[in-house]
Structures are given as C-alpha cells and as structure tokens.
CSV table of C-alpha atoms in Angstrom, one decimal:
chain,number,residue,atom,x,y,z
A,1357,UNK,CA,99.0,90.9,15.6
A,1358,UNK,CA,95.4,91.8,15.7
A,1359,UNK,CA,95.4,91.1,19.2
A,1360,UNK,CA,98.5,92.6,19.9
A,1361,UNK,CA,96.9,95.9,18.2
A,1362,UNK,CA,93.2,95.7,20.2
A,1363,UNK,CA,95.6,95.7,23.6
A,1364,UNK,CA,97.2,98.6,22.7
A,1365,UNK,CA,94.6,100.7,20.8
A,1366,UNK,CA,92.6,99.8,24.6
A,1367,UNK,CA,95.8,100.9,26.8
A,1368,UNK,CA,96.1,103.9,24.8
A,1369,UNK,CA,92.6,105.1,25.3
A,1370,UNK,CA,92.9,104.0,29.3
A,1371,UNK,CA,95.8,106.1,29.9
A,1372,UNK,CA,94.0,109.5,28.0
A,1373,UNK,CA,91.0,108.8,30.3
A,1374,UNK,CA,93.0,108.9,33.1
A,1375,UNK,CA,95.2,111.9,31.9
A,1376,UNK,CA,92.0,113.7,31.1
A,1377,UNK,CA,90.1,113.1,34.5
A,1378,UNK,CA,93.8,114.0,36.3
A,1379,UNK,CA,94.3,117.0,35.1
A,1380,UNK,CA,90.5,118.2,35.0
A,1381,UNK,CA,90.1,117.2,38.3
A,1382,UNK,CA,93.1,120.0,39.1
A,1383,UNK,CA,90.5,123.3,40.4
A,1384,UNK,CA,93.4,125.5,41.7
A,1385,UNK,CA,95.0,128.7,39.5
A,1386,UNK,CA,96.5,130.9,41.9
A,1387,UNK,CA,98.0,130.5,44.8
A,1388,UNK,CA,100.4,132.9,47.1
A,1389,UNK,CA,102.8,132.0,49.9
A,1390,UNK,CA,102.5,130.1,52.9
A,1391,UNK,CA,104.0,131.0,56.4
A,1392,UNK,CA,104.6,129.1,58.8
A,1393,UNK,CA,106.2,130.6,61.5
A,1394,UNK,CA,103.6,133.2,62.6
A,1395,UNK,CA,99.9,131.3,62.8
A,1396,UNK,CA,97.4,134.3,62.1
A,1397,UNK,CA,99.0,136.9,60.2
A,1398,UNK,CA,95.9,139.3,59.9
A,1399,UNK,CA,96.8,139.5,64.0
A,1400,UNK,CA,100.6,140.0,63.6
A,1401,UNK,CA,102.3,143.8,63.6
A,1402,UNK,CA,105.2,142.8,61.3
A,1403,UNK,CA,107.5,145.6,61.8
A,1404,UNK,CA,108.1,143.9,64.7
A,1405,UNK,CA,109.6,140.5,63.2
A,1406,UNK,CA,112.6,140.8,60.6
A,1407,UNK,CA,112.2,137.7,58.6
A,1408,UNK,CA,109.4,135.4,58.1
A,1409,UNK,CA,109.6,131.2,57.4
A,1410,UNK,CA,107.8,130.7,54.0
A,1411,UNK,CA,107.3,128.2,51.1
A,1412,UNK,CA,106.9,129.8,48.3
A,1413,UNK,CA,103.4,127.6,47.4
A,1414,UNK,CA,101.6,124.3,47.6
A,1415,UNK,CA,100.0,124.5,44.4
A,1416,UNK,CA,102.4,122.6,42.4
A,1417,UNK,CA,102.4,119.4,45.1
A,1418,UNK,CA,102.0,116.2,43.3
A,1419,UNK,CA,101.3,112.3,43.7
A,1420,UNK,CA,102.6,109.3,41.6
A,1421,UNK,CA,100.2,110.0,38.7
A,1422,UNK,CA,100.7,113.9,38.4
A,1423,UNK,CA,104.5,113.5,38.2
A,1424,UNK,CA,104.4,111.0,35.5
A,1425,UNK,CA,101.9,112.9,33.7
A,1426,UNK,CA,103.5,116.2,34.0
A,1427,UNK,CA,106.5,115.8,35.8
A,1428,UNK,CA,108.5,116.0,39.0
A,1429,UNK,CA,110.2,119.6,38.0
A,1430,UNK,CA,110.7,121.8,40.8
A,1431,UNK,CA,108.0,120.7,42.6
A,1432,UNK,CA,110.1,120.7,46.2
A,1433,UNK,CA,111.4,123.7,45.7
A,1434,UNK,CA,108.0,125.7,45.6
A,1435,UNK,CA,107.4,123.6,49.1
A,1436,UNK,CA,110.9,124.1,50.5
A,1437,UNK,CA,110.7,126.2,53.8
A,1438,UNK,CA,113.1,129.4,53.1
A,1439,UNK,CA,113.7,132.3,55.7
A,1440,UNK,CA,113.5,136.2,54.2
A,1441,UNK,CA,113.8,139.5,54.7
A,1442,UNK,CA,110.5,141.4,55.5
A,1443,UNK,CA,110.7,144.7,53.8
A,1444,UNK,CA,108.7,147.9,54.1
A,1445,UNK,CA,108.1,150.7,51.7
A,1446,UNK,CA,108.1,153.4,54.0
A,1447,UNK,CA,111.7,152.2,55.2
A,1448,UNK,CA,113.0,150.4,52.3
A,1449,UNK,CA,115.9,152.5,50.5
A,1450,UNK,CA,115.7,155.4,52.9
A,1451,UNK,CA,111.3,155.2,51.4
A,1452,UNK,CA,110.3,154.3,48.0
A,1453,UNK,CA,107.5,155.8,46.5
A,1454,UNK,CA,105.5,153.3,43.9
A,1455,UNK,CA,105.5,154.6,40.0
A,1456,UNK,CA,103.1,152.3,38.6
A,1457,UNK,CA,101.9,148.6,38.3
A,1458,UNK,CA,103.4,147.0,35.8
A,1459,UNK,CA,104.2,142.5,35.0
A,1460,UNK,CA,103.6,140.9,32.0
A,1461,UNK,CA,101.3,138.1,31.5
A,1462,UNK,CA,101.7,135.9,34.4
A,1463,UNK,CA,104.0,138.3,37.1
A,1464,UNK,CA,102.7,140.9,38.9
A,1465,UNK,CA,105.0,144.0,39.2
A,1466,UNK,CA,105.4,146.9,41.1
A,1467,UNK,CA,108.1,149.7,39.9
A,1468,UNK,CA,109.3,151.5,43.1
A,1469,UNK,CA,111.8,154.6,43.7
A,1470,UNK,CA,113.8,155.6,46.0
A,1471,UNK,CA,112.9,159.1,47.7
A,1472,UNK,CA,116.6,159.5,48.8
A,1473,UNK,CA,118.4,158.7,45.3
A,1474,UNK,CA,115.7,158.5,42.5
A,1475,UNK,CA,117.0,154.6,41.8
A,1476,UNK,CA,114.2,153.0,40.1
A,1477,UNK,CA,113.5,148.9,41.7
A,1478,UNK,CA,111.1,146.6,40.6
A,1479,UNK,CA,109.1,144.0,43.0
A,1480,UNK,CA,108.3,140.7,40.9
A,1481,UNK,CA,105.9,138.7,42.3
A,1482,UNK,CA,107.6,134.9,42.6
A,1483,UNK,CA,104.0,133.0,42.6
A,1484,UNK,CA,102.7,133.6,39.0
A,1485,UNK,CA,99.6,133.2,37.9
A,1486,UNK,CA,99.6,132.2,33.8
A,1487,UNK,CA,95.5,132.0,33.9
A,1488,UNK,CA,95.6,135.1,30.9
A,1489,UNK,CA,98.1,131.7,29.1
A,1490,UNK,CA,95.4,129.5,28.8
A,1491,UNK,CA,93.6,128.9,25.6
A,1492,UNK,CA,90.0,129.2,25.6
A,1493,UNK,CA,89.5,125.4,24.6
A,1494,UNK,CA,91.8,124.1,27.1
A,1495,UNK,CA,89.0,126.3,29.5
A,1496,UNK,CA,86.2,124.8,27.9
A,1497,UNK,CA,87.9,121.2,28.3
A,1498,UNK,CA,89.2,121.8,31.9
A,1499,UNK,CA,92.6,121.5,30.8
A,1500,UNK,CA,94.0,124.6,32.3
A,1501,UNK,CA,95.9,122.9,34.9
A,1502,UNK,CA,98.0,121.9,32.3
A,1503,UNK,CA,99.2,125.5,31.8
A,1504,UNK,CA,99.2,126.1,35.6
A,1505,UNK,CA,101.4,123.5,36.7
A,1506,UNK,CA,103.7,124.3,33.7
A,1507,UNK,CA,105.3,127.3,36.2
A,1508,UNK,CA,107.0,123.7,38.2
A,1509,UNK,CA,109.2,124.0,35.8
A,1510,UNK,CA,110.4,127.0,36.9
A,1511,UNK,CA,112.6,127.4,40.1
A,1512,UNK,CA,111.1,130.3,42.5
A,1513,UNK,CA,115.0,131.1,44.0
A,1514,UNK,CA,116.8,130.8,40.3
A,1515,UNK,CA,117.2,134.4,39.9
A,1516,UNK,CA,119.4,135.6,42.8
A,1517,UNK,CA,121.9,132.5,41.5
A,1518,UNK,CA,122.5,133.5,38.7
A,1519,UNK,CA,122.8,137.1,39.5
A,1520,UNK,CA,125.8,135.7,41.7
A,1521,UNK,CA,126.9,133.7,38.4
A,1522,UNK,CA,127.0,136.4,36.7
A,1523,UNK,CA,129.0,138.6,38.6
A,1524,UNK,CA,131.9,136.1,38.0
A,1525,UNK,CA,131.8,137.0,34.1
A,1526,UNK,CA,131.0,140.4,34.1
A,1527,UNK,CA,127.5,140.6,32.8
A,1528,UNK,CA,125.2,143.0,34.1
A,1529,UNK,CA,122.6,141.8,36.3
A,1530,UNK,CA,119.7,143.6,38.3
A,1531,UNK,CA,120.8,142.1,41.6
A,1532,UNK,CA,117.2,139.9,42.7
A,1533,UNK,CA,116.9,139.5,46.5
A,1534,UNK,CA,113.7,137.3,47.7
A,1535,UNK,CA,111.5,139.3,50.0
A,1536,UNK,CA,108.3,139.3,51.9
A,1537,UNK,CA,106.2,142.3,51.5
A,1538,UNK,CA,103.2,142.2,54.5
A,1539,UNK,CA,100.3,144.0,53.7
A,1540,UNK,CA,101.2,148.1,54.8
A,1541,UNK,CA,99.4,151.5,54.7
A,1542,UNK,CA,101.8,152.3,52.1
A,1543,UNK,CA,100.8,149.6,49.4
A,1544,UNK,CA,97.5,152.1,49.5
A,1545,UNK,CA,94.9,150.1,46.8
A,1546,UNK,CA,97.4,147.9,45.7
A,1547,UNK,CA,97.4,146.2,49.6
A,1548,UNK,CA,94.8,143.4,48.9
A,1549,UNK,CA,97.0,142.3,45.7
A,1550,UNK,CA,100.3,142.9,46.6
A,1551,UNK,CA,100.2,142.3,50.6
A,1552,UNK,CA,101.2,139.1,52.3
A,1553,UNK,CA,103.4,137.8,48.9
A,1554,UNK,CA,106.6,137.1,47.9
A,1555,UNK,CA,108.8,139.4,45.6
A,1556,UNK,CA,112.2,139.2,44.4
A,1557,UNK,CA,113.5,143.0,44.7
A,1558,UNK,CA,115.4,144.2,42.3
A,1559,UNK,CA,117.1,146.8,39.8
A,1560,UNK,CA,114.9,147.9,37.0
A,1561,UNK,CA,116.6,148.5,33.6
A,1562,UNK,CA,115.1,151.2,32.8
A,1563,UNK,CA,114.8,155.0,34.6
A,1564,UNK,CA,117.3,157.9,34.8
A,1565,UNK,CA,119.1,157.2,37.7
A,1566,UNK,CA,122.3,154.8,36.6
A,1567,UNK,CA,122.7,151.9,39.3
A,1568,UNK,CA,125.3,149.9,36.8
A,1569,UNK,CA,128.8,150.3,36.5
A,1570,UNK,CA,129.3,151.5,33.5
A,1571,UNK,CA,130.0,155.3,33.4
A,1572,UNK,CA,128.9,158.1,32.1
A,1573,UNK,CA,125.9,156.3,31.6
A,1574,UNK,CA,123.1,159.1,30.4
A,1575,UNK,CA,119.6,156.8,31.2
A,1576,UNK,CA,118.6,153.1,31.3
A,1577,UNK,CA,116.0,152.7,28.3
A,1578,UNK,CA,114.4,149.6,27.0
A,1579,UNK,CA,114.9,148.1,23.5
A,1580,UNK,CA,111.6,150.4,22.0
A,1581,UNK,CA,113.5,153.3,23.2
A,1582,UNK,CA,117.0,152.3,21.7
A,1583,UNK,CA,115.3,152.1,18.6
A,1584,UNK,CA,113.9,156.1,18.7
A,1585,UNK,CA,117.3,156.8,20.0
A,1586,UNK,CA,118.9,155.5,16.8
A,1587,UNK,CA,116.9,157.0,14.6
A,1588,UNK,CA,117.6,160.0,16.1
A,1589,UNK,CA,121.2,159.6,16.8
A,1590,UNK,CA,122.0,157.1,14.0
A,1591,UNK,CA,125.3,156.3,13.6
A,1592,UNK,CA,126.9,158.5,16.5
A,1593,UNK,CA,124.6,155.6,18.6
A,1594,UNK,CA,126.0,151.9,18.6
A,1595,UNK,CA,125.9,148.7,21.0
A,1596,UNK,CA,128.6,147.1,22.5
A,1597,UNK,CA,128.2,143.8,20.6
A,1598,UNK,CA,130.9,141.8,22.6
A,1599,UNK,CA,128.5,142.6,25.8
A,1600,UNK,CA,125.3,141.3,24.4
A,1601,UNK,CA,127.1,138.5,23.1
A,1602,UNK,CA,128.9,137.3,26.3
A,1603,UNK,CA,125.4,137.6,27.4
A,1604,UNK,CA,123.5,136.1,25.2
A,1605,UNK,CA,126.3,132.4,25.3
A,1606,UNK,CA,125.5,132.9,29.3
A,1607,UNK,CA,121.9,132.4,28.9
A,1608,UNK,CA,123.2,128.8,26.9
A,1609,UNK,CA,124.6,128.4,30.0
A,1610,UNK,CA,121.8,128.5,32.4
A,1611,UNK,CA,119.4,126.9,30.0
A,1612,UNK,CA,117.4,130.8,30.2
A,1613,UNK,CA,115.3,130.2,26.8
A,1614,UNK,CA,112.9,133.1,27.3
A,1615,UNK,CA,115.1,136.0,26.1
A,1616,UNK,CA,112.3,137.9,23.9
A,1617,UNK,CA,112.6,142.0,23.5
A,1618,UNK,CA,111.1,142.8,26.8
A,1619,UNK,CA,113.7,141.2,28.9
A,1620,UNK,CA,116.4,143.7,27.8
A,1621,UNK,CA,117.6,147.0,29.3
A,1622,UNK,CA,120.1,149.3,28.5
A,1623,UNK,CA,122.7,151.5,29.9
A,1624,UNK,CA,123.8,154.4,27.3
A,1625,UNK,CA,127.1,155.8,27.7
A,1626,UNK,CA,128.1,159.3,25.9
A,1627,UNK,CA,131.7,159.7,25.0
A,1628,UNK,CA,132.0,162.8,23.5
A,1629,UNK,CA,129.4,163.2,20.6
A,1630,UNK,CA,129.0,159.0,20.6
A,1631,UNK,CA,127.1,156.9,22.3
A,1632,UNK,CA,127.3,153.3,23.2
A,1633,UNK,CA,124.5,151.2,24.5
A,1634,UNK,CA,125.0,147.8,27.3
A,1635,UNK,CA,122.8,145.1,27.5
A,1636,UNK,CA,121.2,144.4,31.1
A,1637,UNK,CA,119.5,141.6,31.2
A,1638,UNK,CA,116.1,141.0,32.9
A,1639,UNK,CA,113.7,138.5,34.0
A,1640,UNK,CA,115.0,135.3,34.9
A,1641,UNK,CA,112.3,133.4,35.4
A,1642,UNK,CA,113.3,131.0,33.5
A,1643,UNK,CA,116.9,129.6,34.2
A,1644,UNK,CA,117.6,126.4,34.9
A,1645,UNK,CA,114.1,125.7,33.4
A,1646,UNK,CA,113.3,121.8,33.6
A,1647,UNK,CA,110.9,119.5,32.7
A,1648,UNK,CA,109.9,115.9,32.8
A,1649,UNK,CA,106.3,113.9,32.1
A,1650,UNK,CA,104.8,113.2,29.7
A,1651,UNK,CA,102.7,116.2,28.5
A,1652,UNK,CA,106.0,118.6,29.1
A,1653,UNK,CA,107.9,116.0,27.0
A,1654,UNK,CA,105.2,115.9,23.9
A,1655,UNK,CA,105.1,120.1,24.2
A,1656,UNK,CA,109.3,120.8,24.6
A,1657,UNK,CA,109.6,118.8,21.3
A,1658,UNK,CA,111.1,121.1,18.3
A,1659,UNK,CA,108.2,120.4,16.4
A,1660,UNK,CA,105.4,121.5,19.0
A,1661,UNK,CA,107.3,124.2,20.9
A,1662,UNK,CA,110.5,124.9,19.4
A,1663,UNK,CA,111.4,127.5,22.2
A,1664,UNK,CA,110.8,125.6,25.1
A,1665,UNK,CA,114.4,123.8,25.2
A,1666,UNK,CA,114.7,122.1,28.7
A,1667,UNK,CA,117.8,122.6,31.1
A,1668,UNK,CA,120.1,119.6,30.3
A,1669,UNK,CA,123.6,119.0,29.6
A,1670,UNK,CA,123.4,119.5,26.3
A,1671,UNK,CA,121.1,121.9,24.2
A,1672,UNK,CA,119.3,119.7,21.6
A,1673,UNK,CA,118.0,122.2,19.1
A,1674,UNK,CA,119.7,125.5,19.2
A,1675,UNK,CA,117.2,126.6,16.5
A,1676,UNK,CA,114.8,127.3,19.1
A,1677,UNK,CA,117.1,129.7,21.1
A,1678,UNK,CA,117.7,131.9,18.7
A,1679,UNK,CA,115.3,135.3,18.7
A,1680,UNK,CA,114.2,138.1,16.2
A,1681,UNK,CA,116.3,139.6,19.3
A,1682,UNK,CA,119.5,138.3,17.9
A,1683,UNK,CA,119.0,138.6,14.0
A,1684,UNK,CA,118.0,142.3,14.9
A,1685,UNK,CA,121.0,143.3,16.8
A,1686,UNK,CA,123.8,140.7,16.0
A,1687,UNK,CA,123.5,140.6,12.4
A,1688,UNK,CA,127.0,140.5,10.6
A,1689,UNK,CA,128.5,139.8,14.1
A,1690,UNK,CA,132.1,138.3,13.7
A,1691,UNK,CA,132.8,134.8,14.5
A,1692,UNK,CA,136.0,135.8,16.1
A,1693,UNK,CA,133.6,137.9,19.0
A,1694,UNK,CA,131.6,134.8,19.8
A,1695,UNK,CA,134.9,132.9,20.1
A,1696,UNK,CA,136.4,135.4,22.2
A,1697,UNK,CA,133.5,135.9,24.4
A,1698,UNK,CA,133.2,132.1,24.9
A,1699,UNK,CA,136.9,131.6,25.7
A,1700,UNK,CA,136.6,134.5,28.6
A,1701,UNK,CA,133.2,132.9,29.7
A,1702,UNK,CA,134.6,129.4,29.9
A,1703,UNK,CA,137.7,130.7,31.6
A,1704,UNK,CA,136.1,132.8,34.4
A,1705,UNK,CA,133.0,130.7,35.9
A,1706,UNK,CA,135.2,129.1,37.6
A,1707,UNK,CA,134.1,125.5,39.5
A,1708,UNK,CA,134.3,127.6,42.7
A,1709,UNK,CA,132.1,130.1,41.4
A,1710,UNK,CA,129.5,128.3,41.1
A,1711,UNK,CA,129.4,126.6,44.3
A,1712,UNK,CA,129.5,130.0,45.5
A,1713,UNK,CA,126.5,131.0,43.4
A,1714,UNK,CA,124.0,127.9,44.4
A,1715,UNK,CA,125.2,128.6,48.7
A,1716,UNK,CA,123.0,131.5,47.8
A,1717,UNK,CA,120.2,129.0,48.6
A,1718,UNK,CA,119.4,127.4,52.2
A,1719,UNK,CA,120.3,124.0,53.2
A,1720,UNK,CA,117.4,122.1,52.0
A,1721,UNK,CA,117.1,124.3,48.4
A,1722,UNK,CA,120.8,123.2,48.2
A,1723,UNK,CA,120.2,119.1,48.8
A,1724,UNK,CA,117.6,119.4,46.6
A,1725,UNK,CA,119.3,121.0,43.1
A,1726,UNK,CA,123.0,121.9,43.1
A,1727,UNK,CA,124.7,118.8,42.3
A,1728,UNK,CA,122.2,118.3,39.2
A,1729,UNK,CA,122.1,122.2,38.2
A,1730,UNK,CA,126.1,122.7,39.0
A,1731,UNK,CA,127.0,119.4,36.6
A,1732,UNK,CA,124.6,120.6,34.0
A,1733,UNK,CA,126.1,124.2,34.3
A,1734,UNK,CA,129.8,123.1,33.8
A,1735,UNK,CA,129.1,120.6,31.0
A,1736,UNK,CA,127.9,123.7,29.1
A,1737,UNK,CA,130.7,125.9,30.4
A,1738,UNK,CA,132.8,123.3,29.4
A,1739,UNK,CA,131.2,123.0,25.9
A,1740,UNK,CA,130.7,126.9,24.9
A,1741,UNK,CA,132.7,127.1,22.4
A,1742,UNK,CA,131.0,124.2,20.8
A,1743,UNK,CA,127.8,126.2,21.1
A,1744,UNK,CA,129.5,129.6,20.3
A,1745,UNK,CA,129.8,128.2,17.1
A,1746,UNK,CA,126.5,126.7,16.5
A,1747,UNK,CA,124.8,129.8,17.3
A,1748,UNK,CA,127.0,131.8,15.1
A,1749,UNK,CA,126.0,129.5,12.7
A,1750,UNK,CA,122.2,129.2,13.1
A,1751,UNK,CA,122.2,133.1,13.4
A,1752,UNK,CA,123.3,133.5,9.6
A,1753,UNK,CA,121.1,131.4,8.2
A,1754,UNK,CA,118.1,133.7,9.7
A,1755,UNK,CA,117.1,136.3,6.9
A,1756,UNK,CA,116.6,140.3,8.3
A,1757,UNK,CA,113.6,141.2,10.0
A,1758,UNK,CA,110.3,142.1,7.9
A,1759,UNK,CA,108.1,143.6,10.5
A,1760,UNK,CA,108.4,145.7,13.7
A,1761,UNK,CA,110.8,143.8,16.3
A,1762,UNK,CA,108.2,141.0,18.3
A,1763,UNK,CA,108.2,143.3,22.2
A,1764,UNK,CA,109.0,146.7,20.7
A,1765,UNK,CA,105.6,147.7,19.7
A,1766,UNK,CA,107.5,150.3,17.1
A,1767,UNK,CA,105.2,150.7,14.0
A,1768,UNK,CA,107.2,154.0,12.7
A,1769,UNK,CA,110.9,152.7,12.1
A,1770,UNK,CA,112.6,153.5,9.3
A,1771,UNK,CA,112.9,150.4,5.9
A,1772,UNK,CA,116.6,149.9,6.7
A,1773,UNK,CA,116.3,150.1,10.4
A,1774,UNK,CA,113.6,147.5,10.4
A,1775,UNK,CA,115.8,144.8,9.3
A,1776,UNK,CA,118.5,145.5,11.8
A,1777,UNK,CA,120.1,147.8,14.3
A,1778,UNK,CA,123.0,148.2,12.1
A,1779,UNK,CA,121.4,148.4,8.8
C-alpha cells in the first residue's frame, strides 16, 4: 500500500510539472485574423475584392498534451478557412458614422449609425482578448494562458446560428453577420485597432430608431434605463414576461450561460398611456459553449464555477443558470407561463429548422460541429419542459435582491424596486 501511495503521490507531482511548464510555456494573448487568399495586405486596395478567405485565428492550435490538459473545444473552428463579406463604412447602410467605442472586458466594439436611417449597429470583434480576465497571480505564475485559451471554448460563427434558430420561435435577435472590416480612412484613430479584423455586424439593442418588429415601439433602452423608466412610469410600465421567458428556456437550449444584465435590450411599446417592454437578447458569445481537459473540467464543476455549465445533452446543475437577472424580473412568474412557453418552444424548432440554422456555416464548419451541436440541441428541445420546470423551481427558492441589480450600475432605486421589477 505504501508503495502503491509513493507511485502515485510521484505521478501526481510529474503530471503538475508538466501542466505547469505547458501552459507557462504558452507566450501568446492576442491574436487577430489570418488571410489567406491575398499575400500582403498592407499592398492590397480592398474595395476592389468583395470577400476575403480567413480563419478566424491560430492562437488556440493545439498538440496531444494541450488538448488533454485543456481540451479539444473549438479549436478547428478558430482554424477553419471561412469566406466573408468585406464591408466599408463609408458604403455600409447607405454610410454609417461611428458613435463611440464601446466592448466589455474581452470584445472590442464599435457602435455605428446609419446616415440614411439613424439605425444604430454594433461591430463585435470575434477574436477576443480576455488579458483584463487574468488574475494578477496567475501573471506572476505564468498561468495566463490558462484564461487565454479558455475563449476555445467558445465557437467564433455561433451567433449568426442561433439568430437563424431563433427566428423559428419568435425571439428577438440582433441579426449577427461575420464581416471583414480592412483598415479605411473612415475608421480615422480607431484604424490601427480595428482595421484588418473580423466583426460580426449587428443590431444594437439600444438607440431611438426601432429595427424590431414590434410596433409602436418608442426607443430601445438597456436594463439601467428600464429601471429609471419605471420609477418614473411605474405601474403604467410593465414587461412582457412570456417574452423574456420564452427567452430565457432558449438560452437552456443553446447551452448560452452568460446571460448577466448587460446582455439585455429592450423594445418599449406605448399603448395608449401604458407601456410594455420586450426582451432582445444580446451577445452570444457563448452558445453552444464546450469544454473538455482537464483544467476546464476541475473549473466547470458547481463547486468552482457554478456558472460555467458546459453545452451537453443535459444541463447538470441548473443552479448555476439562474441570474439576479431572473429573480429581478421573473419573480412571482406563474408556472403555467413557463409551461406554455416551453410547449410553443418545443413545438416550433422544428428538426428542419435547425438544419436550416447550422447550413448557415460553410462546408468544413458544418463537418466539423452540426451533428454533435444539432443532437445536443434537440435532446434539450425535446426535454424543455423538464427544464421549464426545474427552473421555475430553482427560481423560487432565490430570495429578492438586496443591492443594486449586478450590470445596472443604479445606486438611486427605490427599497421596493430594488428587490424586483414588480415589487
């Protein structure tokens, strides 16, 4: 036994040398698209090509060690050749102007309008760089690759997918194109940083100018600016709770666990002297979020990152989907809404629509993931209500809020309205 324990305590210590020297051994952060069709781009007059051949980054290839260390994830698809649109600003949308810089901690962002229409868009950078993530001892230790390659686990071409899966249930999306934005006169000093990348274009959720289907729609306002509307329209201002609900069971659906404040728009519609407010959701970085290894194993257990539920056919701890978000603006939600809203969900993403939604990628992006992402997809289609249930369930035993909604950054709301939108 003795024996049996030296081997051990020896293998143990062998394989966190090797980890260690691995992943310190890792120097790359950041890096932004390759392209491989043109061979010296600071020679080539783009606005004479219309698309360009890029992978999205080599950053995140691996070898035998690396992927059982921190996993095979979507590795492939970061390397996977894709063709796209090359867009400029001075043409895009009739000319956009841009409104400001904007991302959060590892996107870059730039919010664009249209000159012709005033509709607000968004650019989101698809390469992200996470370095403002890593914890000042995993710098001093050399660990931040560990952080770095986490973004595998993320698939670059997600978002337009499920924009096409949502369509099928009738919840709002922001309509995500991939694009390649060359450097241009128009970027002006954002060129250097934003030139030669890849964006996904899309929709903002917030501005003046309705691009949603809902009507009479007055502005598109994030969750902080709900909040001031309702304390100054109170009661003549609700949500529509079925919405955000048939929402938030879709997000089950494509394993989306990253749902905070921030990732929320609304549309307000006036009838009369009331007003009603429709989720948009934003940001979809993380659908169909995967991981595998052994470090992303160790950090996606409940007890070391509860939030960080991997993309599977099942959900193993529902505890960790549920926000502040929810217990804010679904408290005292009836069951019968999560039933119905499952029922219509499981009923209209259709097996043909979701073939339909992953033919949004190429050939090779297609091989790669859609018979692993469509089987995971209808096993929790299939499932919802099972789920519907369980996050009805896990949401009432979640006391009211006692601080200022996490994303919201509102200091000033009023004792009841803290708790909950409703209260």
């Amino acid at each position: 036994m003795k024996k049996f324990l030296k081997i051990t305590t020896i293998l143990l210590i062998a394989i966190i040398i090797v980890v260690y020297i691995r992943v310190a051994n890792s120097k790359k952060t950041f890096e932004t698209c390759t392209i491989h069709n043109i061979e010296d781009i600071s020679k080539t007059d783009f606005t004479k090509h219309k698309t360009v051949v890029v992978s999205a980054s080599s950053l995140y290839e691996s070898d035998m060690i690396k992927t059982l260390l921190q996993g095979e994830n979507y590795r492939d698809a970061w390397a996977t050749k894709v063709k796209l649109p090359i867009v400029f600003l001075d043409t895009l949308f009739g000319g956009v102007e841009i409104i400001k810089e904007g991302g959060g901690k590892q996107t870059h962002s730039l919010r664009i309008q249209s000159k012709k229409d005033g509709v607000v868009y968004t650019l989101r950078s698809i390469n992200k760089n996470p370095e403002k993530l890593v914890p000042e001892f995993a710098k001093t230790l050399k660990l931040e690759n560990i952080v770095i390659d986490g973004i595998s686990s993320q698939h670059p071409y997600a978002a337009p997918v499920v924009a096409r899966l949502s369509k099928a249930i009738n919840v709002p999306h922001t309509n995500p194109r991939a694009v390649f934005l060359p450097k241009q006169k128009t970027l002006k000093n954002y060129n250097e940083k934003y030139g030669n990348r890849l964006f996904l274009l899309e929709y903002e959720t917030e501005g003046k100018v309705n691009w949603t289907s809902y009507k009479n729609v007055t502005e598109l306002v994030d969750t902080e600016e709900l909040q001031e509307l309702k304390m100054d329209l109170k009661t003549q201002l609700k949500i529509d709770r079925k919405s955000l609900v048939r929402a938030r069971l879709f997000d089950l659906i494509i394993g989306d666990w990253d749902r905070h404040t921030k990732q929320w728009g609304w549309a307000v519609s006036q009838n009369d002297s009331t007003y009603t407010a429709y989720p948009i959701p934003g940001d979809r970085d993380n659908a169909f979020f995967t991981t595998s290894g052994l470090i992303p194993s160790i950090l996606t257990n409940e007890n070391v990152v509860k939030e960080l539920r991997p993309f599977q056919k099942d959900i193993d701890y529902m505890e960790g989907l549920i926000y502040d978000f929810d217990v804010y603006f679904l408290h005292e939600t009836p069951e019968e809404i999560f039933i119905a809203e499952a029922t219509y969900i499981q009923q209209n993403l259709t097996d043909e629509a979701i073939e339909s939604a992953l033919r949004y990628w190429n050939d090779e992006l297609y091989a790669l993931y859609a018979k692993d992402i469509a089987a995971k997809i209808k096993a929790r289609r299939d499932n919802i209500l099972v789920l519907a249930k369980e996050f009805k369930r896990v949401l009432d035993t979640k006391p009211l809020l006692e601080k200022p909604l996490k994303g919201s950054d509102r200091e000033d709301v009023d004792e009841n309205k803290l708790k909950c939108f409703e209260c």
